[in-house]
Short mmCIF file of C-alpha atoms and ligand atoms in Angstrom, two decimals:
data_model
loop_
_atom_site.label_atom_id
_atom_site.label_comp_id
_atom_site.label_asym_id
_atom_site.label_seq_id
_atom_site.Cartn_x
_atom_site.Cartn_y
_atom_site.Cartn_z
CA UNK A 19 60.80 5.41 -39.04
CA UNK A 20 57.56 4.40 -37.40
CA UNK A 21 56.89 5.73 -33.99
CA UNK A 22 55.43 3.26 -31.56
CA UNK A 23 52.42 4.51 -29.63
CA UNK A 24 53.88 3.51 -26.31
CA UNK A 25 57.25 2.71 -24.93
CA UNK A 26 59.08 5.69 -26.36
CA UNK A 27 61.72 6.15 -23.74
CA UNK A 28 62.73 9.63 -24.71
CA UNK A 29 60.80 12.51 -23.34
CA UNK A 30 59.93 15.24 -25.78
CA UNK A 31 61.03 15.07 -29.34
CA UNK A 32 64.12 14.00 -31.16
CA UNK A 33 64.42 15.22 -34.68
CA UNK A 34 68.00 14.56 -35.68
CA UNK A 35 68.24 13.37 -39.22
CA UNK A 36 70.64 10.53 -39.81
CA UNK A 37 73.69 11.82 -41.61
CA UNK A 38 74.41 10.47 -45.06
CA UNK A 39 70.89 9.39 -45.89
CA UNK A 40 70.08 12.24 -48.23
CA UNK A 41 69.82 11.68 -51.93
CA UNK A 42 72.72 13.24 -53.80
CA UNK A 43 70.75 13.86 -56.97
CA UNK A 44 69.53 17.35 -56.13
CA UNK A 45 71.40 20.51 -56.98
CA UNK A 46 73.86 21.38 -54.21
CA UNK A 47 73.72 24.74 -52.56
CA UNK A 48 75.91 27.12 -54.58
CA UNK A 49 78.45 29.43 -52.97
CA UNK A 50 76.72 32.60 -51.87
CA UNK A 51 73.31 30.99 -52.06
CA UNK A 52 71.37 30.77 -48.83
CA UNK A 53 69.91 27.32 -48.15
CA UNK A 54 66.16 27.21 -47.54
CA UNK A 55 66.74 24.88 -44.63
CA UNK A 56 69.61 23.25 -42.82
CA UNK A 57 68.93 19.98 -41.05
CA UNK A 58 71.58 18.25 -38.99
CA UNK A 59 74.26 20.35 -40.65
CA UNK A 60 73.10 19.52 -44.16
CA UNK A 61 72.02 22.37 -46.41
CA UNK A 62 69.18 22.13 -48.90
CA UNK A 63 68.89 24.60 -51.76
CA UNK A 64 65.15 24.23 -52.36
CA UNK A 65 62.14 22.98 -50.44
CA UNK A 66 61.49 20.38 -53.12
CA UNK A 67 65.00 19.04 -52.72
CA UNK A 68 64.44 18.73 -49.01
CA UNK A 69 60.98 17.14 -48.98
CA UNK A 70 61.90 14.63 -51.68
CA UNK A 71 65.10 13.61 -49.91
CA UNK A 72 65.59 10.35 -48.07
CA UNK A 73 66.66 12.44 -45.10
CA UNK A 74 63.15 13.87 -44.96
CA UNK A 75 61.11 10.81 -45.85
CA UNK A 76 63.04 8.07 -44.05
CA UNK A 77 63.18 10.09 -40.86
CA UNK A 78 59.42 10.51 -40.97
CA UNK A 79 59.60 14.29 -41.00
CA UNK A 80 56.27 14.75 -42.74
CA UNK A 81 55.28 14.92 -39.10
CA UNK A 82 57.74 15.02 -36.22
CA UNK A 83 55.24 14.24 -33.49
CA UNK A 84 56.44 11.78 -30.90
CA UNK A 85 53.56 10.42 -28.92
CA UNK A 86 54.64 9.32 -25.50
CA UNK A 87 52.44 7.45 -23.09
CA UNK A 88 51.99 8.98 -19.66
CA UNK A 89 53.49 7.10 -16.74
CA UNK A 90 49.98 6.19 -15.75
CA UNK A 91 46.60 7.02 -17.08
CA UNK A 92 46.07 10.40 -15.50
CA UNK A 93 42.39 10.43 -16.23
CA UNK A 94 40.26 7.52 -17.23
CA UNK A 95 38.14 8.59 -20.15
CA UNK A 96 36.44 7.34 -23.28
CA UNK A 97 39.41 8.64 -25.25
CA UNK A 98 42.51 7.73 -23.28
CA UNK A 99 46.00 6.99 -24.55
CA UNK A 100 45.07 3.33 -24.96
CA UNK A 101 41.39 3.15 -25.84
CA UNK A 102 38.55 4.85 -27.69
CA UNK A 103 34.94 4.30 -26.63
CA UNK A 104 32.69 5.67 -29.34
CA UNK A 105 29.59 7.20 -27.73
CA UNK A 106 26.65 9.22 -29.08
CA UNK A 107 27.31 11.99 -26.54
CA UNK A 108 30.43 12.85 -28.54
CA UNK A 109 28.58 13.07 -31.84
CA UNK A 110 29.02 16.41 -33.63
CA UNK A 111 25.91 18.27 -32.49
CA UNK A 112 27.02 21.30 -30.49
CA UNK A 113 29.45 23.64 -32.23
CA UNK A 114 32.84 24.09 -30.61
CA UNK A 115 34.78 27.24 -31.49
CA UNK A 116 38.45 27.24 -30.55
CA UNK A 117 40.42 30.48 -30.16
CA UNK A 118 43.84 30.32 -31.79
CA UNK A 119 46.98 32.36 -31.27
CA UNK A 120 49.65 32.05 -33.98
CA UNK A 121 53.18 32.91 -32.84
CA UNK A 122 55.18 33.78 -35.96
CA UNK A 123 58.93 33.42 -35.32
CA UNK A 124 61.48 34.59 -37.88
CA UNK A 125 65.25 34.83 -37.89
CA UNK A 126 67.41 37.91 -38.32
CA UNK A 127 67.79 37.11 -42.03
CA UNK A 128 64.07 37.50 -42.49
CA UNK A 129 63.33 33.80 -42.92
CA UNK A 130 60.02 32.84 -41.43
CA UNK A 131 58.07 35.92 -42.44
CA UNK A 132 54.37 35.19 -42.77
CA UNK A 133 51.77 37.82 -43.56
CA UNK A 134 48.58 38.28 -41.57
CA UNK A 135 46.68 37.23 -44.69
CA UNK A 136 48.61 33.96 -44.90
CA UNK A 137 47.85 33.26 -41.24
CA UNK A 138 44.16 33.85 -41.91
CA UNK A 139 44.31 31.53 -44.92
CA UNK A 140 45.47 28.76 -42.61
CA UNK A 141 42.57 29.35 -40.23
CA UNK A 142 40.25 29.21 -43.25
CA UNK A 143 41.72 25.86 -44.32
CA UNK A 144 41.28 24.45 -40.81
CA UNK A 145 37.62 25.43 -40.94
CA UNK A 146 37.15 24.01 -44.45
CA UNK A 147 38.65 20.72 -43.31
CA UNK A 148 37.09 20.39 -39.85
CA UNK A 149 33.68 21.57 -41.06
CA UNK A 150 33.86 19.60 -44.35
CA UNK A 151 32.69 22.69 -46.17
CA UNK A 152 31.05 22.06 -49.56
CA UNK A 153 33.15 23.04 -52.53
CA UNK A 154 36.45 22.69 -50.66
CA UNK A 155 39.08 19.96 -50.56
CA UNK A 156 37.56 18.76 -47.28
CA UNK A 157 34.00 18.40 -48.57
CA UNK A 158 34.12 14.59 -48.49
CA UNK A 159 35.05 14.45 -44.83
CA UNK A 160 33.02 14.45 -41.64
CA UNK A 161 31.74 17.77 -40.32
CA UNK A 162 33.30 17.69 -36.86
CA UNK A 163 31.37 20.80 -35.73
CA UNK A 164 34.71 22.16 -34.52
CA UNK A 165 35.78 25.60 -35.73
CA UNK A 166 38.81 27.82 -35.22
CA UNK A 167 39.19 31.58 -35.05
CA UNK A 168 42.06 33.94 -34.40
CA UNK A 169 41.72 35.11 -30.83
CA UNK A 170 40.20 38.55 -30.43
CA UNK A 171 41.13 38.90 -26.77
CA UNK A 172 44.52 38.14 -25.25
CA UNK A 173 44.90 36.49 -21.81
CA UNK A 174 44.77 39.93 -20.17
CA UNK A 175 41.52 40.82 -21.87
CA UNK A 176 43.10 43.22 -24.36
CA UNK A 177 42.07 43.32 -28.02
CA UNK A 178 44.33 41.34 -30.34
CA UNK A 179 44.47 40.02 -33.89
CA UNK A 180 45.56 36.63 -32.53
CA UNK A 181 49.07 36.87 -34.01
CA UNK A 182 52.36 37.50 -32.18
CA UNK A 183 55.66 38.17 -33.94
CA UNK A 184 59.19 37.49 -32.73
CA UNK A 185 62.64 37.71 -34.28
CA UNK A 186 65.01 35.25 -32.62
CA UNK A 187 67.49 32.92 -34.32
CA UNK A 188 67.44 30.32 -31.56
CA UNK A 189 63.66 30.21 -31.48
CA UNK A 190 63.52 30.12 -35.29
CA UNK A 191 65.68 27.01 -35.11
CA UNK A 192 63.09 25.56 -32.73
CA UNK A 193 65.37 25.85 -29.72
CA UNK A 194 65.39 27.78 -26.51
CA UNK A 195 62.05 26.79 -24.96
CA UNK A 196 60.40 29.80 -26.61
CA UNK A 197 57.03 28.63 -25.36
CA UNK A 198 57.92 29.66 -21.82
CA UNK A 199 58.11 33.23 -23.10
CA UNK A 200 55.42 33.25 -25.75
CA UNK A 201 52.65 30.85 -24.72
CA UNK A 202 49.19 32.15 -23.97
CA UNK A 203 47.21 30.14 -21.39
CA UNK A 204 47.23 26.76 -23.07
CA UNK A 205 44.01 25.75 -21.32
CA UNK A 206 42.16 28.46 -23.21
CA UNK A 207 44.05 28.97 -26.48
CA UNK A 208 45.36 26.72 -29.20
CA UNK A 209 48.97 27.95 -29.43
CA UNK A 210 50.46 27.49 -32.91
CA UNK A 211 54.10 28.39 -33.58
CA UNK A 212 55.71 28.78 -36.99
CA UNK A 213 59.48 28.36 -37.28
CA UNK A 214 61.85 25.75 -38.76
CA UNK A 215 60.05 23.01 -36.77
CA UNK A 216 63.34 21.13 -36.30
CA UNK A 217 63.22 20.01 -39.93
CA UNK A 218 59.77 18.46 -39.72
CA UNK A 219 56.80 19.92 -41.56
CA UNK A 220 55.12 20.05 -38.19
CA UNK A 221 54.76 18.35 -34.85
CA UNK A 222 53.09 18.32 -31.48
CA UNK A 223 55.14 17.36 -28.41
CA UNK A 224 52.51 14.84 -27.38
CA UNK A 225 48.84 13.98 -27.39
CA UNK A 226 46.77 15.78 -24.76
CA UNK A 227 46.25 12.35 -23.24
CA UNK A 228 50.00 12.29 -22.57
CA UNK A 229 49.65 14.88 -19.82
CA UNK A 230 50.80 18.04 -21.60
CA UNK A 231 47.59 20.08 -21.29
CA UNK A 232 47.97 23.33 -19.41
CA UNK A 233 51.77 23.43 -19.58
CA UNK A 234 53.50 26.15 -21.57
CA UNK A 235 54.92 23.50 -23.91
CA UNK A 236 51.44 22.39 -25.03
CA UNK A 237 51.56 23.48 -28.66
CA UNK A 238 51.41 22.86 -32.39
CA UNK A 239 54.58 23.69 -34.34
CA UNK A 240 54.48 24.10 -38.12
CA UNK A 241 57.30 24.71 -40.58
CA UNK A 242 56.84 28.33 -41.57
CA UNK A 243 57.06 27.69 -45.32
CA UNK A 244 54.30 25.06 -45.14
CA UNK A 245 51.87 27.26 -43.21
CA UNK A 246 48.79 28.66 -44.90
CA UNK A 247 47.61 28.49 -48.50
CA UNK A 248 50.30 28.40 -51.21
CA UNK A 249 53.22 28.91 -48.85
CA UNK A 250 56.77 29.06 -50.23
CA UNK A 251 57.40 25.34 -49.71
CA UNK A 252 55.37 24.78 -52.89
CA UNK A 253 53.62 21.56 -53.92
CA UNK A 254 52.82 19.07 -52.60
CA UNK A 255 52.86 20.47 -49.04
CA UNK A 256 51.54 24.00 -49.58
CA UNK A 257 47.79 23.58 -49.04
CA UNK A 258 47.74 23.90 -45.28
CA UNK A 259 47.14 20.25 -44.45
CA UNK A 260 50.23 19.98 -42.26
CA UNK A 261 48.41 22.18 -39.77
CA UNK A 262 45.19 20.20 -40.14
CA UNK A 263 47.15 17.02 -39.42
CA UNK A 264 48.91 18.47 -36.38
CA UNK A 265 45.69 19.89 -34.96
CA UNK A 266 44.30 16.36 -35.34
CA UNK A 267 47.08 15.23 -32.97
CA UNK A 268 46.35 18.19 -30.73
CA UNK A 269 42.79 16.88 -30.44
CA UNK A 270 43.87 13.35 -29.57
CA UNK A 271 44.29 11.53 -32.89
CA UNK A 272 47.16 9.23 -33.79
CA UNK A 273 48.55 8.38 -37.23
CA UNK A 274 46.49 6.02 -39.34
CA UNK A 275 49.59 3.85 -39.72
CA UNK A 276 50.31 3.69 -35.99
CA UNK A 277 50.92 0.08 -35.00
CA UNK A 278 51.07 -1.07 -38.62
CA UNK A 279 48.79 -4.04 -39.41
CA UNK A 280 47.89 -4.27 -35.75
CA UNK A 281 44.87 -6.53 -35.98
CA UNK A 282 42.93 -7.31 -32.82
CA UNK A 283 40.53 -4.81 -31.28
CA UNK A 284 40.77 -1.69 -33.40
CA UNK A 285 39.67 0.50 -30.48
CA UNK A 286 42.68 -0.56 -28.40
CA UNK A 287 45.37 -1.04 -31.05
CA UNK A 288 46.91 1.10 -33.77
CA UNK A 289 45.25 4.51 -33.97
CA UNK A 290 42.44 3.34 -31.61
CA UNK A 291 39.92 3.98 -34.39
CA UNK A 292 37.97 1.33 -36.32
CA UNK A 293 36.75 3.24 -39.36
CA UNK A 294 40.30 3.98 -40.50
CA UNK A 295 41.80 0.85 -42.04
CA UNK A 296 45.12 -0.39 -40.72
CA UNK A 297 48.13 0.35 -42.90
CA UNK A 298 51.64 -0.93 -42.44
CA UNK A 299 53.54 2.23 -43.37
CA UNK A 300 52.85 5.90 -44.07
CA UNK A 301 51.70 7.08 -47.48
CA UNK A 302 53.72 9.54 -49.52
CA UNK A 303 52.33 11.08 -52.69
CA UNK A 304 48.77 10.17 -53.58
CA UNK A 305 48.54 6.58 -54.70
CA UNK A 306 45.21 5.61 -56.23
CA UNK A 307 45.19 2.13 -54.82
CA UNK A 308 47.41 1.29 -51.88
CA UNK A 309 46.79 -1.89 -49.91
CA UNK A 310 49.12 -2.87 -47.11
CA UNK A 311 47.03 -4.75 -44.51
CA UNK A 312 44.48 -6.48 -46.72
CA UNK A 313 42.21 -3.43 -47.14
CA UNK A 314 42.59 -0.10 -48.89
CA UNK A 315 44.87 2.21 -46.97
CA UNK A 316 43.29 5.46 -45.72
CA UNK A 317 45.49 7.63 -47.95
CA UNK A 318 42.85 10.38 -48.05
CA UNK A 319 42.86 10.76 -44.27
CA UNK A 320 44.36 13.85 -42.67
CA UNK A 321 46.26 11.62 -40.24
CA UNK A 322 48.30 9.87 -42.96
CA UNK A 323 51.41 11.40 -44.58
CA UNK A 324 49.93 11.91 -48.07
CA UNK A 325 50.25 15.01 -50.22
CA UNK A 326 48.17 17.96 -49.05
CA UNK A 327 45.67 17.71 -51.91
CA UNK A 328 45.29 13.97 -51.30
CA UNK A 329 44.14 14.44 -47.72
CA UNK A 330 40.46 15.21 -47.49
CA UNK A 331 38.82 13.67 -44.45
CA UNK A 332 38.44 12.88 -40.82
CA UNK A 333 36.17 9.88 -40.28
CA UNK A 334 33.08 9.79 -38.01
CA UNK A 335 35.01 7.88 -35.35
CA UNK A 336 37.98 10.25 -35.47
CA UNK A 337 35.44 13.04 -35.02
CA UNK A 338 33.92 11.25 -32.03
CA UNK A 339 37.36 10.84 -30.44
CA UNK A 340 38.36 14.47 -31.04
CA UNK A 341 35.15 15.76 -29.45
CA UNK A 342 35.62 13.36 -26.55
CA UNK A 343 39.16 14.75 -26.20
CA UNK A 344 37.81 18.29 -26.05
CA UNK A 345 35.27 17.34 -23.41
CA UNK A 346 37.63 15.15 -21.37
CA UNK A 347 41.10 16.64 -21.76
CA UNK A 348 40.73 20.18 -23.05
CA UNK A 349 37.58 21.15 -21.22
CA UNK A 350 38.12 24.90 -21.17
CA UNK A 351 39.44 25.30 -24.69
CA UNK A 352 36.23 25.62 -26.66
CA UNK A 353 34.54 27.69 -23.96
CA UNK A 354 36.91 30.62 -23.90
CA UNK A 355 36.39 33.53 -23.56
CA UNK A 356 33.03 32.85 -21.95
CA UNK A 357 29.53 32.57 -23.13
CA UNK A 358 27.77 34.57 -25.74
CA UNK A 359 24.13 35.53 -25.78
CA UNK A 360 22.41 36.44 -29.00
CA UNK A 361 18.85 37.55 -29.52
CA UNK A 362 16.90 36.70 -32.56
CA UNK A 363 13.51 37.94 -33.37
CA UNK A 364 10.37 36.69 -35.02
CA UNK A 365 8.80 39.81 -36.41
CA UNK A 366 5.45 40.36 -34.81
CA UNK A 367 5.93 38.26 -31.70
CA UNK A 368 5.44 39.80 -28.25
CA UNK A 369 7.97 40.94 -25.70
CA UNK A 370 11.41 39.49 -25.80
CA UNK A 371 12.77 37.03 -23.34
CA UNK A 372 16.20 38.08 -22.21
CA UNK A 373 19.02 37.52 -19.74
CA UNK A 374 20.70 40.51 -18.12
CA UNK A 375 24.04 38.70 -17.89
CA UNK A 376 25.51 36.01 -20.07
CA UNK A 377 25.06 32.66 -18.39
CA UNK A 378 28.10 30.41 -18.01
CA UNK A 379 28.99 26.95 -16.83
CA UNK A 380 28.88 26.80 -13.07
CA UNK A 381 26.92 30.07 -12.90
CA UNK A 382 23.30 31.04 -13.25
CA UNK A 383 21.00 31.65 -16.14
CA UNK A 384 18.50 34.37 -15.28
CA UNK A 385 15.75 34.58 -17.86
CA UNK A 386 13.13 37.30 -17.75
CA UNK A 387 10.09 38.04 -19.85
CA UNK A 388 7.95 41.11 -19.27
CA UNK A 389 4.33 40.17 -19.79
CA UNK A 390 2.95 43.35 -18.19
CA UNK A 391 2.45 45.16 -21.48
CA UNK A 392 0.39 42.34 -22.82
CA UNK A 393 -2.91 40.93 -21.66
CA UNK A 394 -1.06 37.87 -20.27
CA UNK A 395 -0.08 37.07 -16.72
CA UNK A 396 1.72 33.75 -17.04
CA UNK A 397 4.62 32.53 -19.11
CA UNK A 398 6.06 29.18 -19.97
CA UNK A 399 9.75 29.14 -20.87
CA UNK A 400 10.65 26.79 -23.69
CA UNK A 401 14.30 25.79 -24.08
CA UNK A 402 15.24 23.55 -26.96
CA UNK A 403 18.49 22.55 -28.63
CA UNK A 404 17.53 23.73 -32.10
CA UNK A 405 16.06 26.91 -33.57
CA UNK A 406 13.14 27.19 -35.93
CA UNK A 407 11.16 29.83 -37.78
CA UNK A 408 7.67 28.52 -38.22
CA UNK A 409 4.71 30.77 -38.98
CA UNK A 410 1.85 29.33 -36.98
CA UNK A 411 -0.68 31.99 -37.91
CA UNK A 412 -2.16 35.00 -36.14
CA UNK A 413 1.16 36.78 -36.46
CA UNK A 414 2.98 34.29 -34.28
CA UNK A 415 6.26 32.64 -35.15
CA UNK A 416 7.61 29.60 -33.34
CA UNK A 417 11.36 30.18 -32.99
CA UNK A 418 12.39 26.99 -31.22
CA UNK A 419 12.19 23.55 -32.73
CA UNK A 420 9.95 21.39 -30.53
CA UNK A 421 11.17 18.24 -32.29
CA UNK A 422 14.66 18.80 -30.87
CA UNK A 423 15.70 17.91 -27.36
CA UNK A 424 13.75 19.86 -24.74
CA UNK A 425 16.10 21.02 -22.02
CA UNK A 426 13.81 22.99 -19.73
CA UNK A 427 10.16 23.80 -19.51
CA UNK A 428 9.25 26.12 -16.67
CA UNK A 429 6.19 28.15 -15.75
CA UNK A 430 6.23 31.46 -13.93
CA UNK A 431 3.35 33.83 -13.15
CA UNK A 432 3.06 37.59 -12.76
CA UNK A 433 3.60 40.74 -14.85
CA UNK A 434 7.30 39.94 -14.93
CA UNK A 435 8.06 36.26 -15.22
CA UNK A 436 11.56 35.33 -14.14
CA UNK A 437 13.56 32.14 -13.91
CA UNK A 438 16.87 31.66 -12.18
CA UNK A 439 18.49 28.45 -13.27
CA UNK A 440 21.83 27.07 -12.11
CA UNK A 441 23.98 25.89 -15.02
CA UNK A 442 25.69 22.67 -13.92
CA UNK A 443 29.46 22.79 -13.70
CA UNK A 444 30.04 19.98 -16.16
CA UNK A 445 32.09 20.24 -19.34
CA UNK A 446 29.44 18.72 -21.56
CA UNK A 447 27.66 22.10 -21.49
CA UNK A 448 30.69 23.65 -23.12
CA UNK A 449 29.64 25.11 -26.44
CA UNK A 450 26.04 23.98 -26.19
CA UNK A 451 23.57 26.49 -27.56
CA UNK A 452 20.14 26.75 -25.97
CA UNK A 453 17.28 28.29 -27.96
CA UNK A 454 14.69 29.90 -25.74
CA UNK A 455 11.27 31.39 -26.30
CA UNK A 456 8.43 32.13 -23.88
CA UNK A 457 4.86 31.04 -24.37
CA UNK A 458 2.39 33.51 -22.83
CA UNK A 459 -1.02 32.55 -21.51
CA UNK A 460 -3.72 33.53 -19.05
CA UNK A 461 -5.19 36.32 -21.18
CA UNK A 462 -6.78 37.20 -24.51
CA UNK A 463 -6.16 36.22 -27.19
CA UNK A 464 -5.64 32.75 -25.90
CA UNK A 465 -1.88 32.64 -26.12
CA UNK A 466 1.14 34.53 -27.40
CA UNK A 467 4.73 33.85 -28.24
CA UNK A 468 7.69 36.05 -27.38
CA UNK A 469 10.71 36.60 -29.49
CA UNK A 470 13.62 34.34 -28.68
CA UNK A 471 17.11 34.38 -27.30
CA UNK A 472 19.86 31.84 -27.67
CA UNK A 473 22.61 31.20 -25.20
CA UNK A 474 25.89 29.45 -25.94
CA UNK A 475 27.44 28.23 -22.73
CA UNK A 476 31.06 28.79 -21.86
CA UNK A 477 33.13 29.26 -18.77
CA UNK A 478 33.14 32.52 -16.86
CA UNK A 479 35.10 35.25 -18.66
ZN1 LIG O 507 51.61 13.29 -37.31
#
């Protein structure tokens, strides 16, 4: 029932449930009653009957992900299939925002129907969990500074609510390579599908490190009844944590129980993470004190198999690895659909610094400040990684935080001061927000401050 990290010979997934392993204690499906799910020819009358069955638990169908090593390391990185190098550059500072498309697939009997509101509830849960929002089940976790939103633009640039709907019995049964028809550019969108998920609560075909990125089959699949808040599957799998768990895989994380009590270097064995204790087997339910490898098992981790309400955290090192995965393996994902420029003001400050076009990675940032209407003839452009709002007297407000990292400091002279800056074509700029304000001098009174503009860098639209 445990899936080895490497050496899985089979490509893709195999989700056949062994016949004859189901408990016989549950109520059988009555004549005329439609089963809620049929797995390997076996009907189940209720979701509870299914998820409490040996067929479900022994086959490891809390998550059907099969993580298959690539033939060779395609890309050496700090977060490969075999190693994690924790580095400060992957700490959660810049905010990544990932566009999501949810492909809702139902069958001709109407199974699989999910409302727009239920889809949105799942996005909300992802954000509560990944941002460790106070007052939510995920409050005790690490704020990964990774967010999700339903796409507002489809791959052709048309407006969308980020949800597609299909009725297809084969696809509902997780067959027929539906992704070749439905997938949106997997480099730029997180593609989530809801259907019967081959009897699992959810799965990904592989980690991004396994070489799947950019192919149509790159996806997260979730059992329709377990999607969103209070879905029809009911407790204990109705709080949306199946999707949180699978998106953890999608961002490069393995199960906390991978490799069992692996021992050795925790960055190269097991889940490749050191701040999740080893555990010898997955957790079901929500045990208060489970010890399997000499230390407490990480039963509250999203990457275990625990009940939805039991899961409440990613660790700092899991966060580091997920952000490394975004920057190394899914470089375009958090930068779609391009960069966004937002102005923010400071009340009585002078003319506003602005950029006529949104800057993007590999392009140019053109910043202009008009000083001609003021008694100044020079400007100094201040670019910092954090905003501020500090009244420094004389009607001036400092809108960038000079204690944060200074990215640029440039001087230009003349009634119109302009800077044309190339933005390096490196993924680490993805999602970085730059806070910019100009300092004016060369006139009376002695100096002035402009209003500010912030730029969040993405790839070209
Ligand atoms: Zn899993």
